[in-house]
PDB file of C-alpha atoms in Angstrom:
ATOM      1  CA  SER J 171      -9.743   5.087  14.937  1.00  0.00           C
ATOM      2  CA  GLU J 172      -7.491   7.521  13.088  1.00  0.00           C
ATOM      3  CA  LEU J 173      -5.261   7.996  16.140  1.00  0.00           C
ATOM      4  CA  GLN J 174      -4.774   4.260  16.513  1.00  0.00           C
ATOM      5  CA  ALA J 175      -3.973   3.942  12.803  1.00  0.00           C
ATOM      6  CA  LEU J 176      -1.373   6.688  13.087  1.00  0.00           C
ATOM      7  CA  ALA J 177       0.195   5.077  16.155  1.00  0.00           C
ATOM      8  CA  ASP J 178       0.320   1.719  14.358  1.00  0.00           C
ATOM      9  CA  GLU J 179       2.054   3.292  11.340  1.00  0.00           C
ATOM     10  CA  GLN J 180       4.852   5.063  13.237  1.00  0.00           C
ATOM     11  CA  GLY J 181       7.273   2.131  12.942  1.00  0.00           C
ATOM     12  CA  ALA J 182       6.818   1.983   9.164  1.00  0.00           C
ATOM     13  CA  PHE J 183       7.329   5.742   8.953  1.00  0.00           C
ATOM     14  CA  ALA J 184      10.565   5.408  10.944  1.00  0.00           C
ATOM     15  CA  TRP J 185      11.759   2.636   8.612  1.00  0.00           C
ATOM     16  CA  LEU J 186      11.048   4.800   5.568  1.00  0.00           C
ATOM     17  CA  ARG J 187      12.851   7.825   7.053  1.00  0.00           C
ATOM     18  CA  GLU J 188      15.911   5.700   7.820  1.00  0.00           C
ATOM     19  CA  HIS J 189      16.080   3.496   4.704  1.00  0.00           C
ATOM     20  CA  ALA J 190      14.078   4.898   1.781  1.00  0.00           C
ATOM     21  CA  ALA J 191      15.726   7.176  -0.750  1.00  0.00           C
ATOM     22  CA  PRO J 192      14.544  10.792  -0.508  1.00  0.00           C
ATOM     23  CA  ASP J 193      12.923  10.478  -3.942  1.00  0.00           C
ATOM     24  CA  ALA J 194      11.125   7.195  -3.138  1.00  0.00           C
ATOM     25  CA  ARG J 195       7.433   7.114  -3.954  1.00  0.00           C
ATOM     26  CA  ILE J 196       5.051   5.395  -1.585  1.00  0.00           C
ATOM     27  CA  ILE J 197       1.558   4.000  -2.012  1.00  0.00           C
ATOM     28  CA  ALA J 198      -0.400   4.561   1.202  1.00  0.00           C
ATOM     29  CA  GLN J 199      -4.062   5.087   1.908  1.00  0.00           C
ATOM     30  CA  GLU J 200      -3.169   7.816   4.386  1.00  0.00           C
ATOM     31  CA  ASP J 201      -0.901   9.633   1.962  1.00  0.00           C
ATOM     32  CA  GLY J 202      -0.877  12.943   3.827  1.00  0.00           C
ATOM     33  CA  SER J 203       0.353  11.382   7.075  1.00  0.00           C
ATOM     34  CA  THR J 204       2.877   9.290   5.194  1.00  0.00           C
ATOM     35  CA  TYR J 205       4.333  12.377   3.531  1.00  0.00           C
ATOM     36  CA  LEU J 206       4.345  14.414   6.744  1.00  0.00           C
ATOM     37  CA  TYR J 207       6.079  11.710   8.796  1.00  0.00           C
ATOM     38  CA  THR J 208       8.546  10.518   6.140  1.00  0.00           C
ATOM     39  CA  GLY J 209       9.199  13.431   3.794  1.00  0.00           C
ATOM     40  CA  ARG J 210       8.621  11.044   0.860  1.00  0.00           C
ATOM     41  CA  ALA J 211       6.057  11.495  -1.913  1.00  0.00           C
ATOM     42  CA  SER J 212       2.945   9.445  -1.228  1.00  0.00           C
ATOM     43  CA  ILE J 213      -0.371   8.776  -2.939  1.00  0.00           C
ATOM     44  CA  PRO J 214      -3.342   6.463  -2.258  1.00  0.00           C
ATOM     45  CA  PRO J 215      -3.498   3.285  -4.344  1.00  0.00           C
ATOM     46  CA  ILE J 216      -6.844   4.151  -5.907  1.00  0.00           C
ATOM     47  CA  MET J 217      -9.571   6.728  -5.782  1.00  0.00           C
ATOM     48  CA  GLY J 218     -12.885   5.018  -6.402  1.00  0.00           C
ATOM     49  CA  ILE J 219     -15.505   6.543  -8.619  1.00  0.00           C
ATOM     50  CA  VAL J 220     -17.996   8.333  -6.370  1.00  0.00           C
ATOM     51  CA  GLU J 221     -20.960   7.198  -8.447  1.00  0.00           C
ATOM     52  CA  GLY J 222     -20.594   3.636  -7.164  1.00  0.00           C
ATOM     53  CA  TYR J 223     -20.878   4.849  -3.587  1.00  0.00           C
ATOM     54  CA  TYR J 224     -24.153   6.617  -4.217  1.00  0.00           C
ATOM     55  CA  VAL J 225     -25.870   4.024  -6.379  1.00  0.00           C
ATOM     56  CA  THR J 226     -24.493   1.008  -4.475  1.00  0.00           C
ATOM     57  CA  ASP J 227     -23.975  -0.903  -7.701  1.00  0.00           C
ATOM     58  CA  PRO J 228     -21.322  -3.648  -7.283  1.00  0.00           C
ATOM     59  CA  ARG J 229     -20.235  -3.251 -10.908  1.00  0.00           C
ATOM     60  CA  TYR J 230     -18.414  -0.039  -9.998  1.00  0.00           C
ATOM     61  CA  ILE J 231     -16.210  -1.580  -7.319  1.00  0.00           C
ATOM     62  CA  ARG J 232     -15.458  -4.599  -9.511  1.00  0.00           C
ATOM     63  CA  ARG J 233     -14.329  -2.231 -12.251  1.00  0.00           C
ATOM     64  CA  ASP J 234     -12.315  -0.077  -9.848  1.00  0.00           C
ATOM     65  CA  VAL J 235     -10.564  -3.012  -8.175  1.00  0.00           C
ATOM     66  CA  GLY J 236      -9.207  -4.037 -11.563  1.00  0.00           C
ATOM     67  CA  HIS J 237      -7.281  -0.760 -11.615  1.00  0.00           C
ATOM     68  CA  LEU J 238      -5.715  -1.144  -8.165  1.00  0.00           C
ATOM     69  CA  PRO J 239      -2.121  -1.435  -9.458  1.00  0.00           C
ATOM     70  CA  ASP J 240      -2.415   1.421 -11.978  1.00  0.00           C
ATOM     71  CA  VAL J 241      -1.257   4.341  -9.818  1.00  0.00           C
ATOM     72  CA  ALA J 242       1.646   2.388  -8.345  1.00  0.00           C
ATOM     73  CA  LYS J 243       2.836   1.307 -11.794  1.00  0.00           C
ATOM     74  CA  HIS J 244       2.418   4.770 -13.265  1.00  0.00           C
ATOM     75  CA  ILE J 245       4.511   6.492 -10.604  1.00  0.00           C
ATOM     76  CA  GLY J 246       6.994   3.631 -10.222  1.00  0.00           C
ATOM     77  CA  ALA J 247       6.194   3.224  -6.525  1.00  0.00           C
ATOM     78  CA  SER J 248       9.047   1.913  -4.404  1.00  0.00           C
ATOM     79  CA  TYR J 249       6.945   0.956  -1.379  1.00  0.00           C
ATOM     80  CA  TRP J 250       3.349   0.103  -0.526  1.00  0.00           C
ATOM     81  CA  LEU J 251       2.109   0.610   3.039  1.00  0.00           C
ATOM     82  CA  THR J 252      -0.932  -1.400   4.128  1.00  0.00           C
ATOM     83  CA  THR J 253      -3.026  -1.305   7.283  1.00  0.00           C
ATOM     84  CA  PRO J 254      -6.352  -2.819   8.346  1.00  0.00           C
ATOM     85  CA  TYR J 255      -7.698   0.755   8.273  1.00  0.00           C
ATOM     86  CA  ASP J 256      -7.267   1.095   4.495  1.00  0.00           C
ATOM     87  CA  TYR J 257     -10.263   1.963   2.307  1.00  0.00           C
ATOM     88  CA  PRO J 258     -12.300   3.550   5.129  1.00  0.00           C
ATOM     89  CA  LEU J 259     -15.007   5.013   2.892  1.00  0.00           C
ATOM     90  CA  GLN J 260     -15.916   1.687   1.318  1.00  0.00           C
ATOM     91  CA  THR J 261     -18.673  -0.643   2.430  1.00  0.00           C
ATOM     92  CA  PRO J 262     -17.386  -3.678   4.370  1.00  0.00           C
ATOM     93  CA  ALA J 263     -17.886  -5.921   1.312  1.00  0.00           C
ATOM     94  CA  ASP J 264     -16.092  -3.487  -1.002  1.00  0.00           C
ATOM     95  CA  ARG J 265     -13.274  -2.986   1.520  1.00  0.00           C
ATOM     96  CA  ASP J 266     -12.852  -6.759   1.728  1.00  0.00           C
ATOM     97  CA  LEU J 267     -12.707  -7.024  -2.071  1.00  0.00           C
ATOM     98  CA  LEU J 268     -10.063  -4.265  -2.297  1.00  0.00           C
ATOM     99  CA  GLN J 269      -7.971  -5.758   0.502  1.00  0.00           C
ATOM    100  CA  ARG J 270      -8.054  -9.231  -1.082  1.00  0.00           C
ATOM    101  CA  LYS J 271      -6.970  -7.777  -4.446  1.00  0.00           C
ATOM    102  CA  GLN J 272      -4.239  -5.803  -2.679  1.00  0.00           C
ATOM    103  CA  GLU J 273      -2.976  -8.937  -0.895  1.00  0.00           C
ATOM    104  CA  LYS J 274      -2.887 -10.847  -4.178  1.00  0.00           C
ATOM    105  CA  LEU J 275      -1.095  -7.992  -5.926  1.00  0.00           C
ATOM    106  CA  LEU J 276       1.538  -7.712  -3.185  1.00  0.00           C
ATOM    107  CA  ALA J 277       1.973 -11.458  -2.580  1.00  0.00           C
ATOM    108  CA  THR J 278       5.330 -11.569  -4.374  1.00  0.00           C
ATOM    109  CA  ALA J 279       6.680  -8.285  -3.005  1.00  0.00           C
ATOM    110  CA  PRO J 280       9.184  -8.560  -0.143  1.00  0.00           C
ATOM    111  CA  VAL J 281       7.903  -7.461   3.254  1.00  0.00           C
ATOM    112  CA  ILE J 282      10.426  -4.992   4.637  1.00  0.00           C
ATOM    113  CA  TYR J 283       8.580  -3.911   7.762  1.00  0.00           C
ATOM    114  CA  ARG J 284       5.810  -5.512   9.798  1.00  0.00           C
ATOM    115  CA  SER J 285       4.523  -4.019  13.049  1.00  0.00           C
ATOM    116  CA  THR J 286       4.773  -6.221  16.125  1.00  0.00           C
ATOM    117  CA  ASP J 287       1.015  -6.816  16.047  1.00  0.00           C
ATOM    118  CA  GLY J 288       1.138  -7.545  12.307  1.00  0.00           C
ATOM    119  CA  LYS J 289      -1.377  -4.819  11.453  1.00  0.00           C
ATOM    120  CA  VAL J 290       0.942  -2.558   9.466  1.00  0.00           C
ATOM    121  CA  VAL J 291       2.975  -3.973   6.594  1.00  0.00           C
ATOM    122  CA  LEU J 292       5.396  -2.175   4.306  1.00  0.00           C
ATOM    123  CA  TYR J 293       6.239  -3.868   1.017  1.00  0.00           C
ATOM    124  CA  ASP J 294       9.154  -3.213  -1.328  1.00  0.00           C
ATOM    125  CA  THR J 295       7.435  -2.885  -4.696  1.00  0.00           C
ATOM    126  CA  ARG J 296      10.381  -1.739  -6.796  1.00  0.00           C
ATOM    127  CA  CYS J 297      10.645  -5.059  -8.646  1.00  0.00           C
ATOM    128  CA  LEU J 298       6.911  -5.342  -9.294  1.00  0.00           C
ATOM    129  CA  TRP J 299       6.903  -2.426 -11.745  1.00  0.00           C
ATOM    130  CA  ARG J 300      10.273  -2.913 -13.466  1.00  0.00           C
ATOM    131  CA  THR J 301      10.220  -4.346 -16.938  1.00  0.00           C
ATOM    132  CA  ASP J 302      13.840  -5.540 -16.974  1.00  0.00           C
ATOM    133  CA  ARG J 303      13.530  -7.395 -13.616  1.00  0.00           C
ATOM    134  CA  SER J 304      17.344  -7.615 -13.326  1.00  0.00           C
ATOM    135  CA  GLY J 305      18.390  -7.702  -9.702  1.00  0.00           C
ATOM    136  CA  CYS J 306      14.918  -8.907  -8.715  1.00  0.00           C
ATOM    137  CA  SER J 307      15.497 -12.600  -8.198  1.00  0.00           C
ATOM    138  CA  THR J 308      13.461 -14.373  -5.551  1.00  0.00           C
ATOM    139  CA  ASN J 309      16.601 -15.344  -3.630  1.00  0.00           C
ATOM    140  CA  GLU J 310      17.880 -11.752  -3.509  1.00  0.00           C
ATOM    141  CA  SER J 311      14.478 -10.469  -2.440  1.00  0.00           C
ATOM    142  CA  ALA J 312      14.159 -13.133   0.248  1.00  0.00           C
ATOM    143  CA  ALA J 313      17.613 -12.337   1.643  1.00  0.00           C
ATOM    144  CA  ALA J 314      16.890  -8.614   1.685  1.00  0.00           C
ATOM    145  CA  THR J 315      13.526  -9.208   3.346  1.00  0.00           C
ATOM    146  CA  GLU J 316      15.003 -11.434   6.017  1.00  0.00           C
ATOM    147  CA  LYS J 317      17.475  -8.709   7.017  1.00  0.00           C
ATOM    148  CA  ALA J 318      15.047  -5.798   6.858  1.00  0.00           C
ATOM    149  CA  VAL J 319      11.922  -7.072   8.626  1.00  0.00           C
ATOM    150  CA  ARG J 320      11.664  -5.877  12.174  1.00  0.00           C
ATOM    151  CA  PRO J 321       9.825  -7.841  14.829  1.00  0.00           C
TER     152      PRO J 321
END
């Protein structure tokens, strides 16, 4: 439910309020709530083409999923917030496809917050979009992650 999703996200919102720069940009399916609770700019990762929903043609979702990182790259997103409630308007199969692509995309990003039940995860995506990659070594990211993740 939406209320449960919001309750699950409160810890990530608190982390963002305390640690994220005021001009940080966040990828979050529930962008309105993220903005309201953090004061940081937020946008969903992707807006699927409505035509695919109505014609139930799998080619549309396969095309759309290929563009999953586009918004985050374009805005230089600093963080990506994920929950099991993401992509609520998709069919179960399409939601699964989007979530698998999202997991693969974020696999190398440091986890900086994980809810106690593991449902809500906040990733630091700043090094995913940078072209110079300086200061983005695996060891530095791992050390930062280790200190930042809350139980």
